[in-house]
CSV table of C-alpha atoms in Angstrom, one decimal:
chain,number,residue,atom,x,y,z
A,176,UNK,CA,-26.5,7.9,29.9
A,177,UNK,CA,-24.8,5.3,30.7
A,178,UNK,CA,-21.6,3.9,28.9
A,179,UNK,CA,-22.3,0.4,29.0
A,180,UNK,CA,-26.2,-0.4,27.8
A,181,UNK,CA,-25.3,-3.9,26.3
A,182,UNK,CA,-23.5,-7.0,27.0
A,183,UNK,CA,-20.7,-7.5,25.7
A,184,UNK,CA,-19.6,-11.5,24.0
A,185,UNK,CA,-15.9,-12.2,22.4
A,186,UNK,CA,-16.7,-14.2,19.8
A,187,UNK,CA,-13.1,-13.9,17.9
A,188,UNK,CA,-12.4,-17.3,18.2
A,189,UNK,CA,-15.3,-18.1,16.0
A,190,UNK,CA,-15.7,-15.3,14.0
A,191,UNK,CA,-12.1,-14.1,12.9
A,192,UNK,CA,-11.2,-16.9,10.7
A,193,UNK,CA,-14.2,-16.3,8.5
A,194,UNK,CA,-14.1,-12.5,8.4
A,195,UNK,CA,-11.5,-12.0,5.6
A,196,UNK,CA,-12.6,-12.7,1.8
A,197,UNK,CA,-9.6,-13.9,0.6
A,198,UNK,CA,-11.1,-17.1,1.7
A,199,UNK,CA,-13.3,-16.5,-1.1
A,200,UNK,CA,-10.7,-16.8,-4.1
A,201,UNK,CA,-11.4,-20.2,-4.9
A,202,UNK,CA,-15.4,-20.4,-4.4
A,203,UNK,CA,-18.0,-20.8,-6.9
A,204,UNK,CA,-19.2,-17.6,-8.2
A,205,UNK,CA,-17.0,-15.0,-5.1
A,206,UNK,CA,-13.7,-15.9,-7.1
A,207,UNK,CA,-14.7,-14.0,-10.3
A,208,UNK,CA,-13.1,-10.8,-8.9
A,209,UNK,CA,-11.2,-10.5,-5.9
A,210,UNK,CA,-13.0,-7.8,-3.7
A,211,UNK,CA,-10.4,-7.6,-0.3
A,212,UNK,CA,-12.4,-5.6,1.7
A,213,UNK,CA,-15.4,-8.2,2.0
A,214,UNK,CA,-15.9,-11.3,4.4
A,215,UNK,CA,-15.8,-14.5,2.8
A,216,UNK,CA,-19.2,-16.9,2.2
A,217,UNK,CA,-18.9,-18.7,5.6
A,218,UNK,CA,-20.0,-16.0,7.9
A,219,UNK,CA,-23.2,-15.9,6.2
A,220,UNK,CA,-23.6,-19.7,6.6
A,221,UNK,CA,-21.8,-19.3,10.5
A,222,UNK,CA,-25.2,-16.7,10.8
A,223,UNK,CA,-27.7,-19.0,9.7
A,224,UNK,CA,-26.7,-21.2,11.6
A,225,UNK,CA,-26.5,-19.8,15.0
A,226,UNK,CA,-30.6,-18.1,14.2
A,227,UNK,CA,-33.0,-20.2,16.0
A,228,UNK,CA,-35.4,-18.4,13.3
A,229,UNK,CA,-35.3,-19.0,9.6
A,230,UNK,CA,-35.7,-15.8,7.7
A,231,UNK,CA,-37.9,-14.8,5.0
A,232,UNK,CA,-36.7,-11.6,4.5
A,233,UNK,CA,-32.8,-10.1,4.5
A,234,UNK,CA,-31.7,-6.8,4.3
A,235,UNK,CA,-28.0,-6.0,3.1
A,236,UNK,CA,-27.8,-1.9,3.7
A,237,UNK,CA,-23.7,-1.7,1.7
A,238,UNK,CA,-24.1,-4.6,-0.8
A,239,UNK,CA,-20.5,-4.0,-2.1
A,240,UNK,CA,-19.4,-7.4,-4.3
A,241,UNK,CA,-22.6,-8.9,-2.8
A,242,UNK,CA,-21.1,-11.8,-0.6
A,243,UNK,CA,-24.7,-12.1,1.4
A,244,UNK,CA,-27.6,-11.3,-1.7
A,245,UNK,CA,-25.4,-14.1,-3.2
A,246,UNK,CA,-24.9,-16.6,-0.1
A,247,UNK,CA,-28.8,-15.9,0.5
A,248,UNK,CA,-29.8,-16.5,-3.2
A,249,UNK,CA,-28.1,-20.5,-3.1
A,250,UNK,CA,-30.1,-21.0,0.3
A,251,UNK,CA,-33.5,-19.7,-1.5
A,252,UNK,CA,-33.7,-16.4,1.3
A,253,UNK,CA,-34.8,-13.0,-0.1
A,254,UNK,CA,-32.6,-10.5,0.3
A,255,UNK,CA,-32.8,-6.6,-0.5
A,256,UNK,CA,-29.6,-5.3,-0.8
A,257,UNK,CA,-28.4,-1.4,-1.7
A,258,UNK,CA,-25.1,0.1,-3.3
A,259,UNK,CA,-24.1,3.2,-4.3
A,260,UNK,CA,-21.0,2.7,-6.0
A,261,UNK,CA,-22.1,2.0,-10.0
A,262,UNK,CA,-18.8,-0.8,-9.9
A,263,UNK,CA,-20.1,-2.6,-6.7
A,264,UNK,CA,-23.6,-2.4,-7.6
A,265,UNK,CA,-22.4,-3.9,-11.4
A,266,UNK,CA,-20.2,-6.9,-9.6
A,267,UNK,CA,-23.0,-8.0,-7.5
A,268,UNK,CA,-25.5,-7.6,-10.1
A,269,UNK,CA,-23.2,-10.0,-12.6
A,270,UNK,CA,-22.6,-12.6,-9.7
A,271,UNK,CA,-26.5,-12.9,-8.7
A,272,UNK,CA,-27.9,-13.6,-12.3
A,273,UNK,CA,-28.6,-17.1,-12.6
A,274,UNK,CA,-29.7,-17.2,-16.6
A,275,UNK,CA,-26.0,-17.9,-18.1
A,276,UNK,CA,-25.8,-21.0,-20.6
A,277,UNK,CA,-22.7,-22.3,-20.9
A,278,UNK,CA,-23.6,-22.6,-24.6
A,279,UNK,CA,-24.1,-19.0,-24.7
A,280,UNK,CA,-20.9,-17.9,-23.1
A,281,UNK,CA,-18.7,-20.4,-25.4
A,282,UNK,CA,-20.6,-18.7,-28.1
A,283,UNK,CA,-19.1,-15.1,-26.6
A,284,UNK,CA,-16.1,-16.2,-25.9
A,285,UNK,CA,-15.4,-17.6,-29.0
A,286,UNK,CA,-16.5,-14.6,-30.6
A,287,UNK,CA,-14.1,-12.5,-28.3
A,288,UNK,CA,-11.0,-14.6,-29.2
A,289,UNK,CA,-11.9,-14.5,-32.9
A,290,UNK,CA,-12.3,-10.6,-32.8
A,291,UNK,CA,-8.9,-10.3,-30.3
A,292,UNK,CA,-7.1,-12.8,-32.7
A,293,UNK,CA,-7.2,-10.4,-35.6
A,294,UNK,CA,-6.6,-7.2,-33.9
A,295,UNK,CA,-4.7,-4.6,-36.2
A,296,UNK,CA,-1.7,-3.1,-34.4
A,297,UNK,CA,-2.9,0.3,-36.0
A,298,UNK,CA,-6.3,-0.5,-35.0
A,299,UNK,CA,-8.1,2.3,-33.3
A,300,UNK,CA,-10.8,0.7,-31.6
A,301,UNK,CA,-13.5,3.3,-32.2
A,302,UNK,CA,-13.5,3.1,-28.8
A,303,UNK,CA,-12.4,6.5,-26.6
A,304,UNK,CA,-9.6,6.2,-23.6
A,305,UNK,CA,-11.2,7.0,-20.5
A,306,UNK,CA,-10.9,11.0,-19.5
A,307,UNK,CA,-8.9,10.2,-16.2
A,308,UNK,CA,-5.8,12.4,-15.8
A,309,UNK,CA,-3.1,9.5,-15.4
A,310,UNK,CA,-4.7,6.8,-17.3
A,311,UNK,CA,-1.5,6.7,-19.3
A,312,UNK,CA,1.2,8.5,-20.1
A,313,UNK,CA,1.1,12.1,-22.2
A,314,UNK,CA,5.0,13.6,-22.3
A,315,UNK,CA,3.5,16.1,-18.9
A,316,UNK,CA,3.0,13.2,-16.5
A,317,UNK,CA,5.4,11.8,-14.2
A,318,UNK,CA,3.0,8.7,-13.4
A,319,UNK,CA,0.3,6.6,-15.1
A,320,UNK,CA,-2.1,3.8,-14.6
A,321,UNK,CA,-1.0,2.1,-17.8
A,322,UNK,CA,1.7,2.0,-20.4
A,323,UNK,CA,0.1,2.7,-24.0
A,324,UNK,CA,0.5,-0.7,-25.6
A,325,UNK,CA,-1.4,-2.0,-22.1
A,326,UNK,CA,-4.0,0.6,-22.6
A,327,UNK,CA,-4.6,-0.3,-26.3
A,328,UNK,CA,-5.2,-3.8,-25.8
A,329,UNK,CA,-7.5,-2.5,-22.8
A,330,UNK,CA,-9.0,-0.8,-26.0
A,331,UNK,CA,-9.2,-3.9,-27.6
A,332,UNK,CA,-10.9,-5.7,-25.3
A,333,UNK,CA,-13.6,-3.4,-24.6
A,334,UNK,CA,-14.4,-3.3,-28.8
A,335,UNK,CA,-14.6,-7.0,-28.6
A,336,UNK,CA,-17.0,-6.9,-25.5
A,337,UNK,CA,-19.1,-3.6,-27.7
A,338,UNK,CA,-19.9,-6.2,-29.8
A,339,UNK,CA,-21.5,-8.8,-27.9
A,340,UNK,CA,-25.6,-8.4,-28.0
A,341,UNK,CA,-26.5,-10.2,-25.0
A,342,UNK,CA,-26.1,-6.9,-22.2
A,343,UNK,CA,-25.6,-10.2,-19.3
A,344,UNK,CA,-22.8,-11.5,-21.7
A,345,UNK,CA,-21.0,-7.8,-21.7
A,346,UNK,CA,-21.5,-7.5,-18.1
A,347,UNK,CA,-20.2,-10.7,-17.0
A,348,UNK,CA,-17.0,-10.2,-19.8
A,349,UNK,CA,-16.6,-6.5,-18.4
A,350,UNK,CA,-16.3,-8.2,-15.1
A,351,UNK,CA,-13.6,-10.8,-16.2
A,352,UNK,CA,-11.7,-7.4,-17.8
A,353,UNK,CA,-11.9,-5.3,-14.3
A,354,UNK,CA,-10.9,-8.8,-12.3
A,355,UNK,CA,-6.9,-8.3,-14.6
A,356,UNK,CA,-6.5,-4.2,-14.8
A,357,UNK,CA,-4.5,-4.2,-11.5
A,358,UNK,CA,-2.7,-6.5,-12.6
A,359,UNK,CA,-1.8,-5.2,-15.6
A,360,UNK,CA,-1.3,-1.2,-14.5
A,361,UNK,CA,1.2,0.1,-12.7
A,362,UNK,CA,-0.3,0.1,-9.3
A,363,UNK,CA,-1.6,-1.7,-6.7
A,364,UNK,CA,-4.1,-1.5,-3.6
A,365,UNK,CA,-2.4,-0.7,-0.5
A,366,UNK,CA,-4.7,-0.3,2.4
A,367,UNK,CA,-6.5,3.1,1.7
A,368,UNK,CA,-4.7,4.1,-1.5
A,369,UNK,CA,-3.4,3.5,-5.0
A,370,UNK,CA,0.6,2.7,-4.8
A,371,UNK,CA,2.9,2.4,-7.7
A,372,UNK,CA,4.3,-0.8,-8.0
A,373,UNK,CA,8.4,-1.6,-8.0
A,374,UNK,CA,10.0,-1.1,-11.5
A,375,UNK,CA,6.3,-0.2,-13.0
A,376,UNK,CA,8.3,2.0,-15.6
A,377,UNK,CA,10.1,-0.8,-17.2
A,378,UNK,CA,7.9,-3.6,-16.6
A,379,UNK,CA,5.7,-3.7,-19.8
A,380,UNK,CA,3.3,-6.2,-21.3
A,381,UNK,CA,2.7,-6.9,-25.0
A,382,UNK,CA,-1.1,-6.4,-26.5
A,383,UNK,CA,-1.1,-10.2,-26.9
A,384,UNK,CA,0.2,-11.0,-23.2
A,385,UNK,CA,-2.9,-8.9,-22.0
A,386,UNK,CA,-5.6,-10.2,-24.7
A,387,UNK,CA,-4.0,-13.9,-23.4
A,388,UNK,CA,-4.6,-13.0,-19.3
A,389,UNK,CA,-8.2,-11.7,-20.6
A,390,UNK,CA,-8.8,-15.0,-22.8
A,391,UNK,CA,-7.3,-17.3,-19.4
A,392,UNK,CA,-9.1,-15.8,-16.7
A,393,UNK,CA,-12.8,-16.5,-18.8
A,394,UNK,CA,-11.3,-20.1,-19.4
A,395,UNK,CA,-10.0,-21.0,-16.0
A,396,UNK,CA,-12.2,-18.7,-14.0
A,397,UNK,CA,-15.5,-18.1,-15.3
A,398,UNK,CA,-16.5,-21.1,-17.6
A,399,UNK,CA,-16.7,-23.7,-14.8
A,400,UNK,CA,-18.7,-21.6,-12.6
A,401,UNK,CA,-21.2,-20.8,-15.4
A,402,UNK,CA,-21.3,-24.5,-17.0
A,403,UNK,CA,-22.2,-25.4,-13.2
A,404,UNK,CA,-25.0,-22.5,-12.9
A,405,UNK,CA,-26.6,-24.1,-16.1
A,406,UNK,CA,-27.1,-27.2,-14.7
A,407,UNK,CA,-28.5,-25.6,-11.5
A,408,UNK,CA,-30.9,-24.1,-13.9
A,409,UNK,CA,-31.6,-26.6,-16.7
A,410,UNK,CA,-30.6,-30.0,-14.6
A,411,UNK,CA,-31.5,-29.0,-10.7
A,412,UNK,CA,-34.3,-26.5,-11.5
A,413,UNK,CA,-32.6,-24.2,-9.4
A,414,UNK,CA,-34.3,-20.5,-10.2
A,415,UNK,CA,-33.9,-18.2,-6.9
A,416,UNK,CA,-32.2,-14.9,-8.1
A,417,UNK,CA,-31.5,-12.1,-5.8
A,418,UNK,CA,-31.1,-10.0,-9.1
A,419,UNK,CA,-34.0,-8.1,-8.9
A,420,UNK,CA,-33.7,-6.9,-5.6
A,421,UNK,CA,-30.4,-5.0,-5.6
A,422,UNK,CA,-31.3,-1.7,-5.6
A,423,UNK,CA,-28.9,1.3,-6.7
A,424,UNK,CA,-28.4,4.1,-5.0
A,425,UNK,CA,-27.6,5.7,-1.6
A,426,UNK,CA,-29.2,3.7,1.3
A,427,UNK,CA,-29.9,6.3,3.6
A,428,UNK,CA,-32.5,8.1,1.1
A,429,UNK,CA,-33.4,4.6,-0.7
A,430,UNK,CA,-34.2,2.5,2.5
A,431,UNK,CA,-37.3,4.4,3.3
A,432,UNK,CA,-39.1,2.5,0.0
A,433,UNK,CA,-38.9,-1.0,2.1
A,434,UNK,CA,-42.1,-2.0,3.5
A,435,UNK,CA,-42.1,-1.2,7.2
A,436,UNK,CA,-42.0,-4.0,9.4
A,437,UNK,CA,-41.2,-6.2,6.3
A,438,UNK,CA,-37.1,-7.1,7.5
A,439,UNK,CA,-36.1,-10.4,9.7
A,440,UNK,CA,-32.1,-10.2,9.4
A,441,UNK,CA,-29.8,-7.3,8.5
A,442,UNK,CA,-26.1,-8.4,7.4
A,443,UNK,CA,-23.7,-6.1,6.8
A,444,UNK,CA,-20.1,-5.0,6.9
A,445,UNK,CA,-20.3,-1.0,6.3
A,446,UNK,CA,-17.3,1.1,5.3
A,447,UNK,CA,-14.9,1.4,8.2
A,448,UNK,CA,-14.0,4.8,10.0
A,449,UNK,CA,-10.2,4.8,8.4
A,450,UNK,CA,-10.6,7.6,5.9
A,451,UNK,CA,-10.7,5.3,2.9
A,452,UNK,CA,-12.7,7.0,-0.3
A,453,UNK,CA,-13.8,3.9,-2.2
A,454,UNK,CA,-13.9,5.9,-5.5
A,455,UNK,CA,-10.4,6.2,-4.9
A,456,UNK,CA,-9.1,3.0,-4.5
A,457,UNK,CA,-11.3,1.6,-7.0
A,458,UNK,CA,-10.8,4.2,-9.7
A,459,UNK,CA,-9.4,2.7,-12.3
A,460,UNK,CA,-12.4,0.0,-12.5
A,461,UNK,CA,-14.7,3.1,-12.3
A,462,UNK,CA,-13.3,4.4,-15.3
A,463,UNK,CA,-12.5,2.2,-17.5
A,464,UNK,CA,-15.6,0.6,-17.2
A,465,UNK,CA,-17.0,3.7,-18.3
A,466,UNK,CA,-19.1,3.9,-15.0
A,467,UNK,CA,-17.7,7.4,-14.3
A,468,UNK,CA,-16.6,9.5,-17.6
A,469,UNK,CA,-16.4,12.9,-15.8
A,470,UNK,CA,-14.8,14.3,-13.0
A,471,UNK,CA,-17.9,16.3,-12.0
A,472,UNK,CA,-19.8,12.4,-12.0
A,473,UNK,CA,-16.9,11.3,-9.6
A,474,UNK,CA,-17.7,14.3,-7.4
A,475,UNK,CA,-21.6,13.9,-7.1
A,476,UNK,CA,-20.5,9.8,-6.6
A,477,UNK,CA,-18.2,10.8,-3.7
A,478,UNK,CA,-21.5,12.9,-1.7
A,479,UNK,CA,-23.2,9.9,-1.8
A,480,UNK,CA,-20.9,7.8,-0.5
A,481,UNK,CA,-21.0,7.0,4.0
A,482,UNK,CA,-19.0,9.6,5.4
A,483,UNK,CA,-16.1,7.6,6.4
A,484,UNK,CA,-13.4,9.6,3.9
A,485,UNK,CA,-12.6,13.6,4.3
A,486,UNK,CA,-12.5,13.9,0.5
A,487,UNK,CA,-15.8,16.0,0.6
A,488,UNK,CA,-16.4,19.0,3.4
A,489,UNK,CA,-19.9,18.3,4.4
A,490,UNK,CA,-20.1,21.9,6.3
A,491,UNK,CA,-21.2,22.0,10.0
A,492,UNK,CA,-22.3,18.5,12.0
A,493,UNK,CA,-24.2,18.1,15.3
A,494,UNK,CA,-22.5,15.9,17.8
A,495,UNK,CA,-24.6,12.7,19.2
A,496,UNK,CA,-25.1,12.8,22.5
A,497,UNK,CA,-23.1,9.8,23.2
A,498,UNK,CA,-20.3,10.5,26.3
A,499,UNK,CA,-18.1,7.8,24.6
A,500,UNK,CA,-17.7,9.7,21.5
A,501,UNK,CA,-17.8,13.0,22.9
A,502,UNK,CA,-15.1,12.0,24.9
A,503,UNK,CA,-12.9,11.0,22.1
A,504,UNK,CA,-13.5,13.4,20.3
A,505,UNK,CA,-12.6,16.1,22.9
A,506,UNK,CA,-9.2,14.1,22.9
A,507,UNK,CA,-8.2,14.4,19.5
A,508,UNK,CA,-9.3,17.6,19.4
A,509,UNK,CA,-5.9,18.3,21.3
A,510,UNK,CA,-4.1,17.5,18.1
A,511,UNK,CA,-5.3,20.0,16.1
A,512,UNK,CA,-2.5,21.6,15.3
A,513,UNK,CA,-1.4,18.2,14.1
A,514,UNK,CA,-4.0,16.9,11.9
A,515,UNK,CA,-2.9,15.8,8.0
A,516,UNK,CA,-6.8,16.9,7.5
A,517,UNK,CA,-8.7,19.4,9.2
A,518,UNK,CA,-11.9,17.2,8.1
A,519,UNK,CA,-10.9,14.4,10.7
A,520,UNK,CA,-13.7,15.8,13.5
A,521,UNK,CA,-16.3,16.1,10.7
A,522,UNK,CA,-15.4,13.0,9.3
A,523,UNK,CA,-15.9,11.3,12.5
A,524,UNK,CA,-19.4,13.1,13.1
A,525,UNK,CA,-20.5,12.5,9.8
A,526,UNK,CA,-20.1,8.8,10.0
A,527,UNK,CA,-21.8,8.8,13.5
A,528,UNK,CA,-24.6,11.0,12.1
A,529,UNK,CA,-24.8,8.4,9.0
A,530,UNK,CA,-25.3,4.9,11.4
A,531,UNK,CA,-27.8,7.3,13.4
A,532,UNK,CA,-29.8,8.0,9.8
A,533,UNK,CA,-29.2,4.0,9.2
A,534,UNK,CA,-30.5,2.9,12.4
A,535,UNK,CA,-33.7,5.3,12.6
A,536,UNK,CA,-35.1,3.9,9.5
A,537,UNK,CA,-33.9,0.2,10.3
A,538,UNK,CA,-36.1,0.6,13.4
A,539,UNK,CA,-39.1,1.4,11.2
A,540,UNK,CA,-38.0,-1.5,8.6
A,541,UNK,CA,-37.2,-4.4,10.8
A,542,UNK,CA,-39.9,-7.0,12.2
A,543,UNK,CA,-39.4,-6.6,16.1
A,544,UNK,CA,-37.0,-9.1,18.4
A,545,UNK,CA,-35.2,-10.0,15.4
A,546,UNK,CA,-31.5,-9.5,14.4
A,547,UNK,CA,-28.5,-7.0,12.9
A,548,UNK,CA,-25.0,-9.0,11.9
A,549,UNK,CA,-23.1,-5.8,11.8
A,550,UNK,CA,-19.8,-5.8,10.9
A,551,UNK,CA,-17.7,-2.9,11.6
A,552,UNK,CA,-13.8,-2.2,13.0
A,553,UNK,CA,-12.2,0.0,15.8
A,554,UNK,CA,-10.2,3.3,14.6
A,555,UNK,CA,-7.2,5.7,16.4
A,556,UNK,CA,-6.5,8.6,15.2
A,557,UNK,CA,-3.4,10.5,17.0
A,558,UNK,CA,-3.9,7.4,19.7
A,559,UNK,CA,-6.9,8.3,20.6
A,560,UNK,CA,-9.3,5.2,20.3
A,561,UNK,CA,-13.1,5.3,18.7
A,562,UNK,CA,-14.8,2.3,19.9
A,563,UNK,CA,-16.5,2.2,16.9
A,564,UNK,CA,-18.9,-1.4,17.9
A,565,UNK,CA,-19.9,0.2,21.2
A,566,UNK,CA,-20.8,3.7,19.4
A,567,UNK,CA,-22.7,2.1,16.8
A,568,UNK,CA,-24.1,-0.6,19.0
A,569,UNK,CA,-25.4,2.4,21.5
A,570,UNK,CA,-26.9,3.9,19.0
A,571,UNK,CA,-28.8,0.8,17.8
């Protein structure tokens, strides 16, 4: 086989810019809860624009915050999008509903303030702390997510949520909540981890500073966005949803229900091979959204997850025969001895061995002559290089 079996275009000059989502933070609907690992709305616009095709029918394979279902939805194009992570699948889900009324969230959020304005100090929430280990602290713990008076009005908040009958009013207000609990714990993202942040032990917020951020970030954030989807609905007639077509679940076993030969564009951005678990860095969403409550549920979550992370031995994995990453491979192999994880090789297979699985049923799904946006990045481990677009791309 050959090493090269494709062309091979630079488009960084157009494409870079556009890649990171942080250019998302101010846009309608995207800004409601700052997802870093996505690309922002313009490189679904960059890719309709360079088809000489319009398309009736999109796939999204790793919806995550659901940049493209969402993109798709404003431009009236179907798209069938799949997540496995129960936060991710709950963000997109929230941001793709198009049957808000402004009058109805003023309603809710009125009721909110009301119930978080006359919040008992001893109050007790009826409602249980989340079973993680560090959520907070216990007199054994060196570290926590949250101090206790930020975890009660955490507490708070979700009570005043409980109580809200309309399940797209609680889903949209649990969103607002997960879009502050970085803020308010003691950690932040950084890259593939959790990090504690700099003083975290002495820097404390009251209940009322975190029931005030909550209350803000529905007033600044959220109520211009929805008062602008009601008049889409009510004013403009706008009705396109790409609700209804998210689909939960683990793509590589839930893909094979698409009709064959039903797909005209796949865009995607996968996980990346950098060893980052997902329901790691996004644990404290996970849990106190109550979307994981046991540690057995986590486990099960992390087995269905692309195997781009070594937190779960997935016992013996064929090799593709692809020279380019056998090659590599046989060059990190001469770090063994060296390796923070004995699970790097498998890790590396597994992911391989994933896009094969991906690409086999895509085949199947996909009307012929048509196209994949596939977004993926280039990893070293030890300095040895995995050309990760060429690897995929042969396999394609």
């Amino acid at each position: 086989m050959a090493e090269t079996l494709f062309k091979i275009t630079d488009y960084t000059a157009k494409y870079e810019p556009i890649m990171k989502f942080n250019k998302n933070k101010n846009e309608f609907i995207h800004k409601w809860y700052p997802f870093v690992e996505g690309y922002s709305r313009e490189f679904i616009t960059s890719i309709l624009d360079e088809l000489d095709y319009v398309p009736e029918c999109c796939l999204e394979p790793f919806m995550g915050s659901g940049t493209t279902p969402v993109e798709l939805q404003i431009q009236e194009i179907k798209c069938i999008s799949f997540e496995v992570s129960p936060f991710m699948y709950l963000l997109a889900r929230v941001k793709m509903r198009i049957d808000y009324t402004y009058s109805g969230f003023l309603k809710y959020l009125n009721e909110v303030k009301r119930l978080l304005g006359n919040t008992p100090k001893d109050f007790d929430n009826s409602i249980e702390k989340p079973k993680l280990n560090t959520i907070t602290e216990n007199g054994q713990l060196k570290k926590w997510l949250f101090h206790k008076e930020e975890l009660n009005s955490i507490l708070d908040i979700k009570y005043a949520i409980k109580q809200i009958p309309d399940q797209k009013y609680r889903d949209l207000f649990s969103i607002a909540l997960a879009s502050i609990l970085l803020e308010i714990s003691n950690v932040y993202r950084n890259g593939k981890c959790l990090s504690y942040k700099e003083n975290w032990e002495t820097t404390k917020r009251t209940r009322t500073d975190v029931h005030t951020l909550f209350i803000d970030k529905l007033n600044k954030v959220f109520k211009k966005d929805i008062g602008e989807i009601d008049i889409n609905n009510n004013v403009l007639n706008y009705k396109f949803s790409n609700y209804e077509n998210a689909i939960y679940g683990d793509v590589r076993k839930e893909l094979s229900k698409v009709a064959d030969d039903s797909i005209d564009l796949v865009i995607t951005s996968p996980p990346y091979l950098n060893s980052r678990d997902y329901t790691d860095i996004y644990m404290v969403e996970l849990w106190v959204l109550d979307l994981i409550k046991t540690y057995p549920t986590l486990a099960d979550l992390r087995k269905r997850t692309i195997r781009s992370h070594v937190q779960v031995k997935h016992g013996l994995i064929e090799e593709l025969e692809i020279p380019m990453l056998k090659k590599a491979l046989t060059e990190l192999g001469e770090h063994k001895d060296d390796f923070w994880n004995s699970e790097l090789p498998n890790m590396i297979l597994g992911y391989f061995r994933d896009m094969d699985t991906l690409f086999s049923i895509l085949s199947k799904k996909m009307i012929p002559k048509k196209k994949i946006f596939f977004n993926v990045a280039n990893s070293a481990y030890y300095g040895v290089e995995f050309k990760v677009d060429e690897i995929v791309a042969q396999i394609a």
